[in-house]
PDB file of C-alpha atoms in Angstrom:
ATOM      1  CA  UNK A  35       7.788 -39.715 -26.601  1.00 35.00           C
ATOM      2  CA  UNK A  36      11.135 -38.358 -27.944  1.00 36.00           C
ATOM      3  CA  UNK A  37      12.816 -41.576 -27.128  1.00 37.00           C
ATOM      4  CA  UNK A  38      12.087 -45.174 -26.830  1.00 37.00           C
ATOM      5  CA  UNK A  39      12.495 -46.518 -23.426  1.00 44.00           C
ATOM      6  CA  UNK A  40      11.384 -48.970 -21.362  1.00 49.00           C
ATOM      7  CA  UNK A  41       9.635 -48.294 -17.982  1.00 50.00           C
ATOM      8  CA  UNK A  42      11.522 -50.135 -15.440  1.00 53.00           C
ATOM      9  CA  UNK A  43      10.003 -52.339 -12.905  1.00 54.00           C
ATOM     10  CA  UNK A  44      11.775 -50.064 -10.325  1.00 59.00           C
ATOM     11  CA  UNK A  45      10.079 -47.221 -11.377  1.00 55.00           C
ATOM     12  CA  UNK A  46       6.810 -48.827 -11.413  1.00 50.00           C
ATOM     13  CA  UNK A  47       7.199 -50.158  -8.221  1.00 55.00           C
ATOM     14  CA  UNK A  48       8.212 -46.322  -6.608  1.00 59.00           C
ATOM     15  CA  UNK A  49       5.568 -44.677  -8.511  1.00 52.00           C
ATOM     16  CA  UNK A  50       2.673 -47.268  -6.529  1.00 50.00           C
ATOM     17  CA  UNK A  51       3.828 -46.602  -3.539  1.00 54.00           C
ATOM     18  CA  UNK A  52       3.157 -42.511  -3.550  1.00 52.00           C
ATOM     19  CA  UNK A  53      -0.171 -41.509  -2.850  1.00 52.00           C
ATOM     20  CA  UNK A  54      -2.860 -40.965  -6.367  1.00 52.00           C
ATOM     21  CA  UNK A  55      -3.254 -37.825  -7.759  1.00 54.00           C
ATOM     22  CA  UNK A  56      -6.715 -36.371  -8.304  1.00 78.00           C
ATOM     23  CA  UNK A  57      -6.196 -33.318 -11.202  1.00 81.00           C
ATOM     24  CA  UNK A  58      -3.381 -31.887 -11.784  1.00 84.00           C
ATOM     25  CA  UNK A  59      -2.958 -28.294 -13.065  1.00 87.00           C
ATOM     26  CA  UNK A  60       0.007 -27.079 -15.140  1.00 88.00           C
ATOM     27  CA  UNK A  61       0.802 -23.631 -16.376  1.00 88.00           C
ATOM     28  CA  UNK A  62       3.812 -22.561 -18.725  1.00 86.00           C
ATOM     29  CA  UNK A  63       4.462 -19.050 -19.584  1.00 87.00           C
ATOM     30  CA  UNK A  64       6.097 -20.316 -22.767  1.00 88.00           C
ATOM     31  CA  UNK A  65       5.115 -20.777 -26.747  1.00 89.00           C
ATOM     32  CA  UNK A  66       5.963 -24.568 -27.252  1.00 91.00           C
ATOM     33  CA  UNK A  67       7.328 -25.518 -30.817  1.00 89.00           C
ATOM     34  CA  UNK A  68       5.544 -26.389 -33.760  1.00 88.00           C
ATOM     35  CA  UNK A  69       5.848 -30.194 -34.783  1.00 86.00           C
ATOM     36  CA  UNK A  70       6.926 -29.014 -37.663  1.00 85.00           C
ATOM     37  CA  UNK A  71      10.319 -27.296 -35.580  1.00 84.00           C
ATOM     38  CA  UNK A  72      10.805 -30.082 -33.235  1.00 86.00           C
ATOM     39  CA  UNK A  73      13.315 -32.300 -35.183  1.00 88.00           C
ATOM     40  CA  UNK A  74      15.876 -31.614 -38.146  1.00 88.00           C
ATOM     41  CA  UNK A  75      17.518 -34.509 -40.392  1.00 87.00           C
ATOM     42  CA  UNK A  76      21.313 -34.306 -40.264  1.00 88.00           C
ATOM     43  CA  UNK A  77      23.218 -37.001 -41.683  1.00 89.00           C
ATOM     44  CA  UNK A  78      19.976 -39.484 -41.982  1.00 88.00           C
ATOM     45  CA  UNK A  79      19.369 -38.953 -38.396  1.00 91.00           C
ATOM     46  CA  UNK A  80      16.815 -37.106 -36.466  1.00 87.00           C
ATOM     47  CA  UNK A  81      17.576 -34.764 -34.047  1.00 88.00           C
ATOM     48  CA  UNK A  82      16.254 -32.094 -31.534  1.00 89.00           C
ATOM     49  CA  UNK A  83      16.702 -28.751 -33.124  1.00 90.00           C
ATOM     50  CA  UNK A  84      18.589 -26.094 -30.487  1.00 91.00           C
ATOM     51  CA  UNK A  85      15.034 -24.150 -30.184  1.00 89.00           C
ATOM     52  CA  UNK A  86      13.364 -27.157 -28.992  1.00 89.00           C
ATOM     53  CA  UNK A  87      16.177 -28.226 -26.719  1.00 89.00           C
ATOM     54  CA  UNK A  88      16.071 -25.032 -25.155  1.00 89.00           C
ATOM     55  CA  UNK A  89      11.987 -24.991 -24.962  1.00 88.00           C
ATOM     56  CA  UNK A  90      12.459 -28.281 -23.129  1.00 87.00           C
ATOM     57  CA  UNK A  91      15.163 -27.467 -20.830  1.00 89.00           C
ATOM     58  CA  UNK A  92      13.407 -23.988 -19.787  1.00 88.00           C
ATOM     59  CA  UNK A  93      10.448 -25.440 -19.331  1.00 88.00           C
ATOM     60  CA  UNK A  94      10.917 -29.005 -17.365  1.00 86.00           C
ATOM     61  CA  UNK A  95       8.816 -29.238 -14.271  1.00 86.00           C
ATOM     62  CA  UNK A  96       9.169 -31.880 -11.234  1.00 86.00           C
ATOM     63  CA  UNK A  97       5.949 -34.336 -11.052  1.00 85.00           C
ATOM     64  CA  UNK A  98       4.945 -37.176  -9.392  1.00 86.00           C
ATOM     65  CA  UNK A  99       4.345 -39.544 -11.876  1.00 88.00           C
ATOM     66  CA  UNK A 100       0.117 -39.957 -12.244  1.00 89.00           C
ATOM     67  CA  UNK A 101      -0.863 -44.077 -12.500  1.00 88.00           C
ATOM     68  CA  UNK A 102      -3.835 -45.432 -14.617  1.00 90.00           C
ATOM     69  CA  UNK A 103      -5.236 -44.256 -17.759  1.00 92.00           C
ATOM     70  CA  UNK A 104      -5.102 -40.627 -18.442  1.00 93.00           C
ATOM     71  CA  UNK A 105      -6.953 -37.397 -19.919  1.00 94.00           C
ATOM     72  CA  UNK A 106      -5.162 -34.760 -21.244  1.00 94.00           C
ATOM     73  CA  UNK A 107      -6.345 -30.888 -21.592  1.00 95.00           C
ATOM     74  CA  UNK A 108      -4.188 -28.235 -23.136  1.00 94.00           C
ATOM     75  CA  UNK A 109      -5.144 -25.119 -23.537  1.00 95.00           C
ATOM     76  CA  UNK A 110      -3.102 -22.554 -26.153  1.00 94.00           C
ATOM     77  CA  UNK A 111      -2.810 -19.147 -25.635  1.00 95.00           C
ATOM     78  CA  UNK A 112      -1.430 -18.048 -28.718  1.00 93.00           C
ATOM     79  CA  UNK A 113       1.577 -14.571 -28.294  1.00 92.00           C
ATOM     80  CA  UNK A 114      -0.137 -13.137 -31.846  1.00 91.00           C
ATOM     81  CA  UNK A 115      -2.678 -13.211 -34.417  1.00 91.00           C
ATOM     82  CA  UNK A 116      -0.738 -15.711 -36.731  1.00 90.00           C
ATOM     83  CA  UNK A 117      -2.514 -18.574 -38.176  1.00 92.00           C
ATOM     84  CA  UNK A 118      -1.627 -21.461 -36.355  1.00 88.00           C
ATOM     85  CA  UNK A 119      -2.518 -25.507 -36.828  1.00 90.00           C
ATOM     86  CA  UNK A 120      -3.205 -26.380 -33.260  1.00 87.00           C
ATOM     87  CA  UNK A 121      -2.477 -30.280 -33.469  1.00 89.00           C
ATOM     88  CA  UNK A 122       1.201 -28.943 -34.394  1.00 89.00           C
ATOM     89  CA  UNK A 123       2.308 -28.227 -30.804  1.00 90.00           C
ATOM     90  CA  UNK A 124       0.475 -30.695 -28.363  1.00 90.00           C
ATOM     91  CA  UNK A 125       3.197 -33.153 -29.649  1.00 90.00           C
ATOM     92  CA  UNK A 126       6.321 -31.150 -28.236  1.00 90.00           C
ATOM     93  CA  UNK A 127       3.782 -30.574 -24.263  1.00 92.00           C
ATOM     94  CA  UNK A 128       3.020 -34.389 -24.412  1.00 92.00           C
ATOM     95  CA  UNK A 129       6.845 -34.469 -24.589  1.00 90.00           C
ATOM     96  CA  UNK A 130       7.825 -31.886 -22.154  1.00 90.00           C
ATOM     97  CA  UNK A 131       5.226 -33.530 -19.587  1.00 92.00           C
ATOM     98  CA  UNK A 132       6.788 -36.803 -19.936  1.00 91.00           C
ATOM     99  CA  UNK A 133      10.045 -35.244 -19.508  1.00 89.00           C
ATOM    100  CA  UNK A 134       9.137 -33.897 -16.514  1.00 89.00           C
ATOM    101  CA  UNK A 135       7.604 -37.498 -15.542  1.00 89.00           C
ATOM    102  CA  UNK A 136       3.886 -36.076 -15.137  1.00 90.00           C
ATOM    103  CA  UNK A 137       3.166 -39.755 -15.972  1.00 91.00           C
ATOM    104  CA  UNK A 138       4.739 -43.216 -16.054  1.00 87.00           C
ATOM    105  CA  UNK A 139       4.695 -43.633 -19.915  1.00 86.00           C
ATOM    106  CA  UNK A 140       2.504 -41.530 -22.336  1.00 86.00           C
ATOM    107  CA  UNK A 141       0.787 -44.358 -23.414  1.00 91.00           C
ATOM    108  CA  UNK A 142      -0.907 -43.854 -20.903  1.00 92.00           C
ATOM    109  CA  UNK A 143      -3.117 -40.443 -21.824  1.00 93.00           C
ATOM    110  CA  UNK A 144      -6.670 -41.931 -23.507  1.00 93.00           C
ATOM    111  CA  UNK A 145      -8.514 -38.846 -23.681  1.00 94.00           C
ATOM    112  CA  UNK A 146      -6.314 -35.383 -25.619  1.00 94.00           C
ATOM    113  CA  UNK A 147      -8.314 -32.067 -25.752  1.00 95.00           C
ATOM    114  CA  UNK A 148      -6.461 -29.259 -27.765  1.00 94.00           C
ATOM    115  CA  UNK A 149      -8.207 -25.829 -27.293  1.00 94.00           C
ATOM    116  CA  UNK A 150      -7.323 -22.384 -28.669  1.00 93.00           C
ATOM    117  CA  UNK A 151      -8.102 -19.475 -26.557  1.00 93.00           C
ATOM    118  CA  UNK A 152      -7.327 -15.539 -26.306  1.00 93.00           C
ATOM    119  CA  UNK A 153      -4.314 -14.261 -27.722  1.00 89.00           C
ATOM    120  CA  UNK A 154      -2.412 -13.335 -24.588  1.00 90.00           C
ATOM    121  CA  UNK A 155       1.179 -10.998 -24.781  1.00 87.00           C
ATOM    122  CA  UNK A 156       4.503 -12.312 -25.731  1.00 87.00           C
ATOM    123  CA  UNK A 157       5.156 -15.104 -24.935  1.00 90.00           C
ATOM    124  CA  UNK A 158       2.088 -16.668 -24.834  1.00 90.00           C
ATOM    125  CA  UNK A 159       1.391 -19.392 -22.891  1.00 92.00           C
ATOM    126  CA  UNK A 160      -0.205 -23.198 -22.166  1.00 93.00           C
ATOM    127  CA  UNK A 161      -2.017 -24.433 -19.448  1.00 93.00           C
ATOM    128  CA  UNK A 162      -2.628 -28.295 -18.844  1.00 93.00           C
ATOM    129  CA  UNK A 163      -4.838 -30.365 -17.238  1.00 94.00           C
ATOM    130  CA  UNK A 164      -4.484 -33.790 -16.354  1.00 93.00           C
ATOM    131  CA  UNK A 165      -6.969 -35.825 -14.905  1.00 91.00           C
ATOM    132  CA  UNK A 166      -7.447 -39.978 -14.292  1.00 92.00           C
ATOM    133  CA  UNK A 167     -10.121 -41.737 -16.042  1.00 91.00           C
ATOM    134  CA  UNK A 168     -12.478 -44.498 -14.504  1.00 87.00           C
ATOM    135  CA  UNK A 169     -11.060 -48.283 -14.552  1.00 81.00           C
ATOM    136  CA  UNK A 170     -12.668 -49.961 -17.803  1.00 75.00           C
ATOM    137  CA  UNK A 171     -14.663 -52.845 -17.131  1.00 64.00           C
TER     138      UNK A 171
END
């Protein structure tokens, strides 16, 4: 989470009242940002750089907000051959997606699968898949 907020009871209280969400499917024609280009120090502080403000602000999608524990898919589509960590950009979707209020709070999301698949044209692209686990006993 970029920020630390609180979930207010308001919002809890709106988001039980809409009907549950089986699976979700998300697809962004966009390269997200490395971890490593998500924040810049200026002054002792930490801040968004410009790139990832703009990544965030082209990419923000309207969600209803999914309830209960969470799994996460995300599936990279790289837009060349570089060499690439993949763990370095499921931090700045996580983000975007709870930007876009996919789910109450990202504490929520038990489960994260990262895959790499096919190199695809500029500017590549990620596809997401969110899905509710089973109540724990």
């Amino acid at each position: 989470m970029l920020s630390s907020t609180r979930v207010s009871r308001a919002r809890l209280r709106e988001a039980s009242k809409r009907e549950p969400v089986e699976l979700r499917l998300i697809k962004i024609n966009d390269w997200p940002p490395s971890v490593n280009g998500l924040y810049r120090a200026i002054n002792g502080r930490s801040i968004l750089t410009k790139k990832a403000r703009a990544w965030y602000k082209n990419n923000k999608l309207m969600l209803q907000p999914m309830e209960g524990r969470l799994g996460v898919t995300i599936k990279l589509y790289p837009p060349d051959k570089r060499r690439r960590d993949i763990d370095n950009y499921s931090k700045a979707v996580l983000d975007l997606l709870t930007k876009s209020e996919a789910w109450i709070d990202d504490e929520q999301v038990d489960v994260l699968h990262v895959e790499r698949h096919n190199i695809v044209p500029k500017p590549g692209k990620v596809t997401i898949e969110i899905w509710p686990l089973p109540e724990k006993t």
